[in-house]
PDB file of C-alpha atoms in Angstrom:
ATOM      1  CA  MET A 163     139.148  99.477 111.592  1.00  0.00           C
ATOM      2  CA  SER A 164     136.206  97.734 109.946  1.00  0.00           C
ATOM      3  CA  LEU A 165     133.972 100.789 110.481  1.00  0.00           C
ATOM      4  CA  ARG A 166     136.582 103.063 108.896  1.00  0.00           C
ATOM      5  CA  ARG A 167     136.755 100.774 105.906  1.00  0.00           C
ATOM      6  CA  ARG A 168     132.977 100.793 105.523  1.00  0.00           C
ATOM      7  CA  VAL A 169     132.877 104.581 105.735  1.00  0.00           C
ATOM      8  CA  ALA A 170     135.580 104.793 103.074  1.00  0.00           C
ATOM      9  CA  GLU A 171     133.589 102.442 100.842  1.00  0.00           C
ATOM     10  CA  LEU A 172     130.512 104.625 101.300  1.00  0.00           C
ATOM     11  CA  GLN A 173     132.587 107.664 100.338  1.00  0.00           C
ATOM     12  CA  VAL A 174     133.694 105.899  97.144  1.00  0.00           C
ATOM     13  CA  ALA A 175     130.081 105.058  96.278  1.00  0.00           C
ATOM     14  CA  VAL A 176     129.005 108.670  96.837  1.00  0.00           C
ATOM     15  CA  MET A 177     131.878 109.968  94.701  1.00  0.00           C
ATOM     16  CA  LEU A 178     131.076 107.543  91.895  1.00  0.00           C
ATOM     17  CA  LEU A 179     127.304 107.946  91.726  1.00  0.00           C
ATOM     18  CA  THR A 180     126.738 111.573  92.774  1.00  0.00           C
ATOM     19  CA  ARG A 181     128.224 115.044  92.910  1.00  0.00           C
ATOM     20  CA  PHE A 182     127.725 115.249  96.674  1.00  0.00           C
ATOM     21  CA  PRO A 183     130.840 116.164  98.669  1.00  0.00           C
ATOM     22  CA  ALA A 184     132.160 112.987 100.278  1.00  0.00           C
ATOM     23  CA  GLY A 185     135.210 114.184 102.207  1.00  0.00           C
ATOM     24  CA  ARG A 186     138.785 113.008 101.858  1.00  0.00           C
ATOM     25  CA  LEU A 187     139.510 109.345 101.343  1.00  0.00           C
ATOM     26  CA  PRO A 188     142.138 107.451 103.356  1.00  0.00           C
ATOM     27  CA  GLU A 189     145.407 106.487 101.712  1.00  0.00           C
ATOM     28  CA  ALA A 190     144.174 102.925 101.100  1.00  0.00           C
ATOM     29  CA  VAL A 191     141.298 103.765  98.757  1.00  0.00           C
ATOM     30  CA  PRO A 192     138.720 100.935  98.518  1.00  0.00           C
ATOM     31  CA  SER A 193     137.967  99.526  95.076  1.00  0.00           C
ATOM     32  CA  LEU A 194     134.667 100.203  93.344  1.00  0.00           C
ATOM     33  CA  SER A 195     133.701  96.556  93.717  1.00  0.00           C
ATOM     34  CA  ARG A 196     134.226  96.712  97.489  1.00  0.00           C
ATOM     35  CA  ALA A 197     131.914  99.732  97.596  1.00  0.00           C
ATOM     36  CA  GLN A 198     129.067  97.893  95.835  1.00  0.00           C
ATOM     37  CA  TRP A 199     127.060  97.359  99.015  1.00  0.00           C
ATOM     38  CA  ALA A 200     126.750 101.147  99.403  1.00  0.00           C
ATOM     39  CA  TYR A 201     125.366 101.860  95.906  1.00  0.00           C
ATOM     40  CA  PRO A 202     121.712 101.434  96.970  1.00  0.00           C
ATOM     41  CA  LEU A 203     122.391 103.508 100.097  1.00  0.00           C
ATOM     42  CA  VAL A 204     123.348 106.432  97.865  1.00  0.00           C
ATOM     43  CA  GLY A 205     119.787 106.386  96.561  1.00  0.00           C
ATOM     44  CA  LEU A 206     118.507 107.735  99.888  1.00  0.00           C
ATOM     45  CA  PRO A 207     120.002 111.267  99.713  1.00  0.00           C
ATOM     46  CA  VAL A 208     119.399 111.445  95.963  1.00  0.00           C
ATOM     47  CA  GLY A 209     115.720 110.600  96.326  1.00  0.00           C
ATOM     48  CA  LEU A 210     115.329 112.828  99.371  1.00  0.00           C
ATOM     49  CA  VAL A 211     116.732 115.954  97.723  1.00  0.00           C
ATOM     50  CA  CYS A 212     114.719 115.409  94.522  1.00  0.00           C
ATOM     51  CA  TRP A 213     111.495 114.954  96.482  1.00  0.00           C
ATOM     52  CA  VAL A 214     112.156 118.007  98.681  1.00  0.00           C
ATOM     53  CA  ILE A 215     112.698 120.181  95.599  1.00  0.00           C
ATOM     54  CA  CYS A 216     109.518 118.875  93.973  1.00  0.00           C
ATOM     55  CA  ALA A 217     107.367 119.085  97.109  1.00  0.00           C
ATOM     56  CA  GLY A 218     108.748 122.511  98.002  1.00  0.00           C
ATOM     57  CA  SER A 219     107.984 123.769  94.508  1.00  0.00           C
ATOM     58  CA  LEU A 220     104.394 122.585  94.764  1.00  0.00           C
ATOM     59  CA  GLN A 221     104.032 124.241  98.168  1.00  0.00           C
ATOM     60  CA  ALA A 222     105.313 127.476  96.632  1.00  0.00           C
ATOM     61  CA  GLY A 223     102.523 127.346  94.050  1.00  0.00           C
ATOM     62  CA  ILE A 224     104.640 126.245  91.109  1.00  0.00           C
ATOM     63  CA  PRO A 225     102.566 124.276  88.554  1.00  0.00           C
ATOM     64  CA  GLU A 226     102.833 120.502  88.756  1.00  0.00           C
ATOM     65  CA  PRO A 227     104.507 120.017  85.329  1.00  0.00           C
ATOM     66  CA  VAL A 228     107.234 122.498  86.279  1.00  0.00           C
ATOM     67  CA  ALA A 229     107.708 120.876  89.694  1.00  0.00           C
ATOM     68  CA  ALA A 230     108.086 117.524  87.960  1.00  0.00           C
ATOM     69  CA  MET A 231     110.738 118.957  85.663  1.00  0.00           C
ATOM     70  CA  LEU A 232     112.569 120.425  88.659  1.00  0.00           C
ATOM     71  CA  PHE A 233     112.600 116.931  90.196  1.00  0.00           C
ATOM     72  CA  LEU A 234     114.315 115.598  87.071  1.00  0.00           C
ATOM     73  CA  VAL A 235     116.695 118.538  86.777  1.00  0.00           C
ATOM     74  CA  THR A 236     117.745 118.038  90.394  1.00  0.00           C
ATOM     75  CA  ASN A 237     118.311 114.336  89.779  1.00  0.00           C
ATOM     76  CA  ALA A 238     120.491 115.046  86.751  1.00  0.00           C
ATOM     77  CA  LEU A 239     122.529 117.655  88.623  1.00  0.00           C
ATOM     78  CA  ILE A 240     123.047 115.446  91.674  1.00  0.00           C
ATOM     79  CA  THR A 241     124.151 112.438  89.628  1.00  0.00           C
ATOM     80  CA  GLY A 242     126.077 114.403  87.024  1.00  0.00           C
ATOM     81  CA  ALA A 243     123.700 112.835  84.451  1.00  0.00           C
ATOM     82  CA  LEU A 244     125.873 109.718  84.724  1.00  0.00           C
ATOM     83  CA  HIS A 245     122.989 107.289  84.258  1.00  0.00           C
ATOM     84  CA  HIS A 246     121.339 109.368  81.540  1.00  0.00           C
ATOM     85  CA  ASP A 247     124.587 109.284  79.586  1.00  0.00           C
ATOM     86  CA  GLY A 248     124.648 105.508  80.031  1.00  0.00           C
ATOM     87  CA  LEU A 249     121.142 105.154  78.619  1.00  0.00           C
ATOM     88  CA  ALA A 250     121.984 107.311  75.601  1.00  0.00           C
ATOM     89  CA  ASP A 251     125.230 105.453  74.856  1.00  0.00           C
ATOM     90  CA  PHE A 252     123.561 102.066  75.290  1.00  0.00           C
ATOM     91  CA  ALA A 253     120.715 103.014  72.948  1.00  0.00           C
ATOM     92  CA  ASP A 254     123.174 104.282  70.339  1.00  0.00           C
ATOM     93  CA  GLY A 255     125.290 101.143  70.583  1.00  0.00           C
ATOM     94  CA  VAL A 256     122.430  98.649  70.469  1.00  0.00           C
ATOM     95  CA  GLY A 257     120.574 100.607  67.807  1.00  0.00           C
ATOM     96  CA  GLY A 258     123.484 101.377  65.505  1.00  0.00           C
ATOM     97  CA  GLY A 259     126.027  98.592  66.013  1.00  0.00           C
ATOM     98  CA  ARG A 260     126.405  95.722  63.554  1.00  0.00           C
ATOM     99  CA  ASP A 261     128.076  93.363  66.004  1.00  0.00           C
ATOM    100  CA  ALA A 262     129.437  93.351  69.558  1.00  0.00           C
ATOM    101  CA  VAL A 263     132.666  95.116  68.587  1.00  0.00           C
ATOM    102  CA  SER A 264     130.907  97.950  66.775  1.00  0.00           C
ATOM    103  CA  CYS A 265     128.288  98.248  69.537  1.00  0.00           C
ATOM    104  CA  LEU A 266     131.007  98.675  72.155  1.00  0.00           C
ATOM    105  CA  ALA A 267     132.871 101.169  69.976  1.00  0.00           C
ATOM    106  CA  ILE A 268     129.745 103.286  69.525  1.00  0.00           C
ATOM    107  CA  MET A 269     128.976 103.137  73.253  1.00  0.00           C
ATOM    108  CA  ARG A 270     132.471 104.399  74.049  1.00  0.00           C
ATOM    109  CA  ASP A 271     132.107 107.335  71.631  1.00  0.00           C
ATOM    110  CA  SER A 272     131.370 110.522  73.569  1.00  0.00           C
ATOM    111  CA  ARG A 273     129.086 111.827  70.833  1.00  0.00           C
ATOM    112  CA  ILE A 274     125.358 111.133  71.076  1.00  0.00           C
ATOM    113  CA  GLY A 275     123.336 109.797  68.158  1.00  0.00           C
ATOM    114  CA  SER A 276     119.685 109.718  67.170  1.00  0.00           C
ATOM    115  CA  TYR A 277     118.921 106.540  69.132  1.00  0.00           C
ATOM    116  CA  GLY A 278     120.382 108.056  72.270  1.00  0.00           C
ATOM    117  CA  VAL A 279     118.469 111.304  71.847  1.00  0.00           C
ATOM    118  CA  ILE A 280     115.183 109.469  71.295  1.00  0.00           C
ATOM    119  CA  ALA A 281     115.783 107.180  74.298  1.00  0.00           C
ATOM    120  CA  LEU A 282     116.443 110.166  76.584  1.00  0.00           C
ATOM    121  CA  ILE A 283     113.447 112.136  75.312  1.00  0.00           C
ATOM    122  CA  LEU A 284     111.090 109.196  75.768  1.00  0.00           C
ATOM    123  CA  ALA A 285     112.443 108.184  79.187  1.00  0.00           C
ATOM    124  CA  LEU A 286     112.520 111.678  80.674  1.00  0.00           C
ATOM    125  CA  GLY A 287     109.244 112.591  79.012  1.00  0.00           C
ATOM    126  CA  CYS A 288     107.521 109.576  80.571  1.00  0.00           C
ATOM    127  CA  GLN A 289     109.062 110.370  83.955  1.00  0.00           C
ATOM    128  CA  ALA A 290     108.006 114.021  83.780  1.00  0.00           C
ATOM    129  CA  ALA A 291     104.445 113.163  82.754  1.00  0.00           C
ATOM    130  CA  SER A 292     104.147 110.536  85.484  1.00  0.00           C
ATOM    131  CA  LEU A 293     105.511 112.793  88.221  1.00  0.00           C
ATOM    132  CA  SER A 294     103.310 115.656  87.057  1.00  0.00           C
ATOM    133  CA  SER A 295     100.173 113.501  87.134  1.00  0.00           C
ATOM    134  CA  MET A 296     100.841 112.513  90.742  1.00  0.00           C
ATOM    135  CA  GLY A 297     101.569 116.017  91.990  1.00  0.00           C
ATOM    136  CA  PRO A 298     100.994 116.377  95.765  1.00  0.00           C
ATOM    137  CA  VAL A 299     100.025 112.683  95.955  1.00  0.00           C
ATOM    138  CA  LEU A 300     103.690 111.758  95.482  1.00  0.00           C
ATOM    139  CA  THR A 301     105.032 111.149  98.988  1.00  0.00           C
ATOM    140  CA  LEU A 302     108.580 110.641 100.180  1.00  0.00           C
ATOM    141  CA  LEU A 303     108.702 106.895 100.861  1.00  0.00           C
ATOM    142  CA  PRO A 304     107.815 105.768  97.308  1.00  0.00           C
ATOM    143  CA  VAL A 305     110.485 108.073  95.891  1.00  0.00           C
ATOM    144  CA  LEU A 306     113.091 106.693  98.297  1.00  0.00           C
ATOM    145  CA  ALA A 307     112.031 103.121  97.554  1.00  0.00           C
ATOM    146  CA  ILE A 308     112.406 103.642  93.807  1.00  0.00           C
ATOM    147  CA  SER A 309     115.715 105.487  94.180  1.00  0.00           C
ATOM    148  CA  VAL A 310     117.218 102.749  96.353  1.00  0.00           C
ATOM    149  CA  SER A 311     115.770  99.874  94.308  1.00  0.00           C
ATOM    150  CA  SER A 312     117.016 101.297  91.006  1.00  0.00           C
ATOM    151  CA  ARG A 313     120.575 101.266  92.312  1.00  0.00           C
ATOM    152  CA  LEU A 314     120.035  97.797  93.697  1.00  0.00           C
ATOM    153  CA  ALA A 315     119.015  96.787  90.168  1.00  0.00           C
ATOM    154  CA  MET A 316     122.486  97.764  88.953  1.00  0.00           C
ATOM    155  CA  LEU A 317     123.998  95.277  91.383  1.00  0.00           C
ATOM    156  CA  GLY A 318     121.613  92.635  90.075  1.00  0.00           C
ATOM    157  CA  VAL A 319     122.783  93.267  86.519  1.00  0.00           C
ATOM    158  CA  MET A 320     126.396  92.806  87.604  1.00  0.00           C
ATOM    159  CA  GLN A 321     125.494  89.506  89.240  1.00  0.00           C
ATOM    160  CA  ILE A 322     123.678  88.170  86.186  1.00  0.00           C
ATOM    161  CA  LEU A 323     125.942  89.348  83.360  1.00  0.00           C
ATOM    162  CA  PRO A 324     129.728  89.155  82.946  1.00  0.00           C
ATOM    163  CA  PRO A 325     131.698  92.291  82.055  1.00  0.00           C
ATOM    164  CA  ALA A 326     131.627  92.948  78.313  1.00  0.00           C
ATOM    165  CA  ARG A 327     135.050  94.608  78.439  1.00  0.00           C
ATOM    166  CA  GLY A 328     138.267  93.980  80.287  1.00  0.00           C
ATOM    167  CA  ASP A 329     138.507  97.647  81.224  1.00  0.00           C
ATOM    168  CA  GLY A 330     136.249 100.617  81.838  1.00  0.00           C
ATOM    169  CA  LEU A 331     134.115 101.808  84.723  1.00  0.00           C
ATOM    170  CA  GLY A 332     131.715  98.887  84.566  1.00  0.00           C
ATOM    171  CA  HIS A 333     134.543  96.373  84.782  1.00  0.00           C
ATOM    172  CA  LEU A 334     136.075  98.156  87.773  1.00  0.00           C
ATOM    173  CA  ALA A 335     132.712  98.354  89.553  1.00  0.00           C
ATOM    174  CA  GLY A 336     132.017  94.644  89.088  1.00  0.00           C
ATOM    175  CA  GLY A 337     133.419  91.618  90.828  1.00  0.00           C
ATOM    176  CA  GLY A 338     131.325  91.856  93.978  1.00  0.00           C
ATOM    177  CA  THR A 339     129.559  88.977  95.682  1.00  0.00           C
ATOM    178  CA  MET A 340     125.925  88.253  96.504  1.00  0.00           C
ATOM    179  CA  LYS A 341     126.619  89.633  99.974  1.00  0.00           C
ATOM    180  CA  SER A 342     126.795  93.113  98.459  1.00  0.00           C
ATOM    181  CA  LEU A 343     123.077  92.825  97.686  1.00  0.00           C
ATOM    182  CA  CYS A 344     122.053  92.234 101.306  1.00  0.00           C
ATOM    183  CA  VAL A 345     122.161  95.849 102.506  1.00  0.00           C
ATOM    184  CA  GLY A 346     120.288  97.112  99.467  1.00  0.00           C
ATOM    185  CA  CYS A 347     117.670  94.335  99.632  1.00  0.00           C
ATOM    186  CA  GLY A 348     117.001  94.984 103.310  1.00  0.00           C
ATOM    187  CA  MET A 349     116.733  98.724 102.784  1.00  0.00           C
ATOM    188  CA  ALA A 350     114.476  98.394  99.738  1.00  0.00           C
ATOM    189  CA  PHE A 351     112.206  95.929 101.529  1.00  0.00           C
ATOM    190  CA  ALA A 352     111.822  98.205 104.558  1.00  0.00           C
ATOM    191  CA  LEU A 353     111.008 101.199 102.359  1.00  0.00           C
ATOM    192  CA  LEU A 354     108.516  99.228 100.274  1.00  0.00           C
ATOM    193  CA  VAL A 355     106.736  98.001 103.406  1.00  0.00           C
ATOM    194  CA  GLY A 356     106.318 101.607 104.497  1.00  0.00           C
ATOM    195  CA  ALA A 357     105.478 102.897 101.010  1.00  0.00           C
ATOM    196  CA  GLY A 358     102.651 100.441 100.403  1.00  0.00           C
ATOM    197  CA  LEU A 359     101.420  98.000  97.790  1.00  0.00           C
ATOM    198  CA  SER A 360     101.404 100.424  94.863  1.00  0.00           C
ATOM    199  CA  SER A 361     105.126 101.098  95.302  1.00  0.00           C
ATOM    200  CA  ALA A 362     105.881  97.388  95.583  1.00  0.00           C
ATOM    201  CA  MET A 363     103.982  96.740  92.357  1.00  0.00           C
ATOM    202  CA  ALA A 364     105.860  99.592  90.677  1.00  0.00           C
ATOM    203  CA  VAL A 365     109.181  98.029  91.653  1.00  0.00           C
ATOM    204  CA  LEU A 366     108.056  94.632  90.388  1.00  0.00           C
ATOM    205  CA  ALA A 367     107.027  96.164  87.059  1.00  0.00           C
ATOM    206  CA  SER A 368     110.413  97.843  86.815  1.00  0.00           C
ATOM    207  CA  MET A 369     112.178  94.505  87.072  1.00  0.00           C
ATOM    208  CA  ALA A 370     110.697  93.628  83.678  1.00  0.00           C
ATOM    209  CA  ALA A 371     112.312  96.744  82.192  1.00  0.00           C
ATOM    210  CA  VAL A 372     115.671  95.772  83.690  1.00  0.00           C
ATOM    211  CA  ALA A 373     115.216  92.251  82.296  1.00  0.00           C
ATOM    212  CA  VAL A 374     114.829  93.750  78.807  1.00  0.00           C
ATOM    213  CA  VAL A 375     118.063  95.726  79.252  1.00  0.00           C
ATOM    214  CA  ILE A 376     119.836  92.580  80.450  1.00  0.00           C
ATOM    215  CA  LEU A 377     118.572  90.580  77.465  1.00  0.00           C
ATOM    216  CA  LEU A 378     119.625  93.255  74.981  1.00  0.00           C
ATOM    217  CA  ALA A 379     123.052  93.586  76.585  1.00  0.00           C
ATOM    218  CA  TRP A 380     123.590  89.831  76.561  1.00  0.00           C
ATOM    219  CA  ARG A 381     122.515  89.385  72.949  1.00  0.00           C
ATOM    220  CA  ARG A 382     124.284  92.447  71.535  1.00  0.00           C
ATOM    221  CA  ILE A 383     127.515  92.790  73.525  1.00  0.00           C
ATOM    222  CA  GLY A 384     127.710  89.629  75.643  1.00  0.00           C
ATOM    223  CA  GLY A 385     127.700  91.309  79.037  1.00  0.00           C
ATOM    224  CA  TYR A 386     127.457  94.611  80.885  1.00  0.00           C
ATOM    225  CA  THR A 387     129.333  97.887  80.808  1.00  0.00           C
ATOM    226  CA  GLY A 388     128.899 101.066  82.797  1.00  0.00           C
ATOM    227  CA  ASP A 389     126.486 102.250  80.100  1.00  0.00           C
ATOM    228  CA  VAL A 390     124.368  99.120  80.556  1.00  0.00           C
ATOM    229  CA  LEU A 391     124.166  99.815  84.288  1.00  0.00           C
ATOM    230  CA  GLY A 392     123.069 103.398  83.640  1.00  0.00           C
ATOM    231  CA  ALA A 393     120.463 102.237  81.138  1.00  0.00           C
ATOM    232  CA  ALA A 394     119.123  99.699  83.629  1.00  0.00           C
ATOM    233  CA  LEU A 395     118.770 102.351  86.331  1.00  0.00           C
ATOM    234  CA  VAL A 396     116.950 104.852  84.099  1.00  0.00           C
ATOM    235  CA  ALA A 397     114.700 102.132  82.670  1.00  0.00           C
ATOM    236  CA  PHE A 398     113.863 101.013  86.205  1.00  0.00           C
ATOM    237  CA  GLU A 399     112.965 104.504  87.393  1.00  0.00           C
ATOM    238  CA  THR A 400     110.946 105.283  84.267  1.00  0.00           C
ATOM    239  CA  VAL A 401     108.732 102.210  84.510  1.00  0.00           C
ATOM    240  CA  ALA A 402     108.435 102.626  88.285  1.00  0.00           C
ATOM    241  CA  PHE A 403     107.120 106.185  87.991  1.00  0.00           C
ATOM    242  CA  ILE A 404     104.736 105.206  85.194  1.00  0.00           C
ATOM    243  CA  SER A 405     103.387 102.317  87.250  1.00  0.00           C
ATOM    244  CA  LEU A 406     103.115 104.432  90.386  1.00  0.00           C
ATOM    245  CA  ALA A 407     101.256 107.153  88.499  1.00  0.00           C
ATOM    246  CA  GLY A 408      98.839 104.600  87.101  1.00  0.00           C
ATOM    247  CA  SER A 409      97.997 103.288  90.556  1.00  0.00           C
ATOM    248  CA  THR A 410      97.533 106.680  92.205  1.00  0.00           C
ATOM    249  CA  THR A 411      95.476 108.496  89.575  1.00  0.00           C
TER     250      THR A 411
END
């Protein structure tokens, strides 16, 4: 019974964070908060598919900048651009809101503003340039470590900040305990040991980026939303790839 419940929770995490087929859920659908432990686990197939597309493109003779863009396109397609949308909404809210109420209203607006556009261009541009500079040097384990750790960072945000709203996706996904971090921490540690020192330093550098997101969210809206979680993930991955590129070139 416990195994079935865990499988169902993994299915919920896959359905929430990706467009991968996850099968049919049982009648007693687990809550998003119960599925928290599986969020980092979802990073494994996401990172694997993105790396395979990039590495396969390079093997086929496709130029490195194009292969890097294919990595990012694959990531956006797999995740439904969920986290990219979060970054854009968060940037619009923090950049254009006068107070917490107006920030939250802007973040809930489906339209994208100038702050959101600039944030996406800069983040994806930095990721593309970093991935392109690494080229064939980019191996699988660092990609998996960053993909898992970035989703673990979302759990960290939910542990540090309270929900900024009483509804919404972020509120539903919250409410987990520190135990939900254990699986992700163990997986990230094992991957970082295999990936090497440069990947570990990249992850450490990324924590500073997440800390900035946390500080902005706390000061501007008093907590986290789903958009804050998406912004934290994209900020983590962006700084991680920049740091990794700097240590391998």
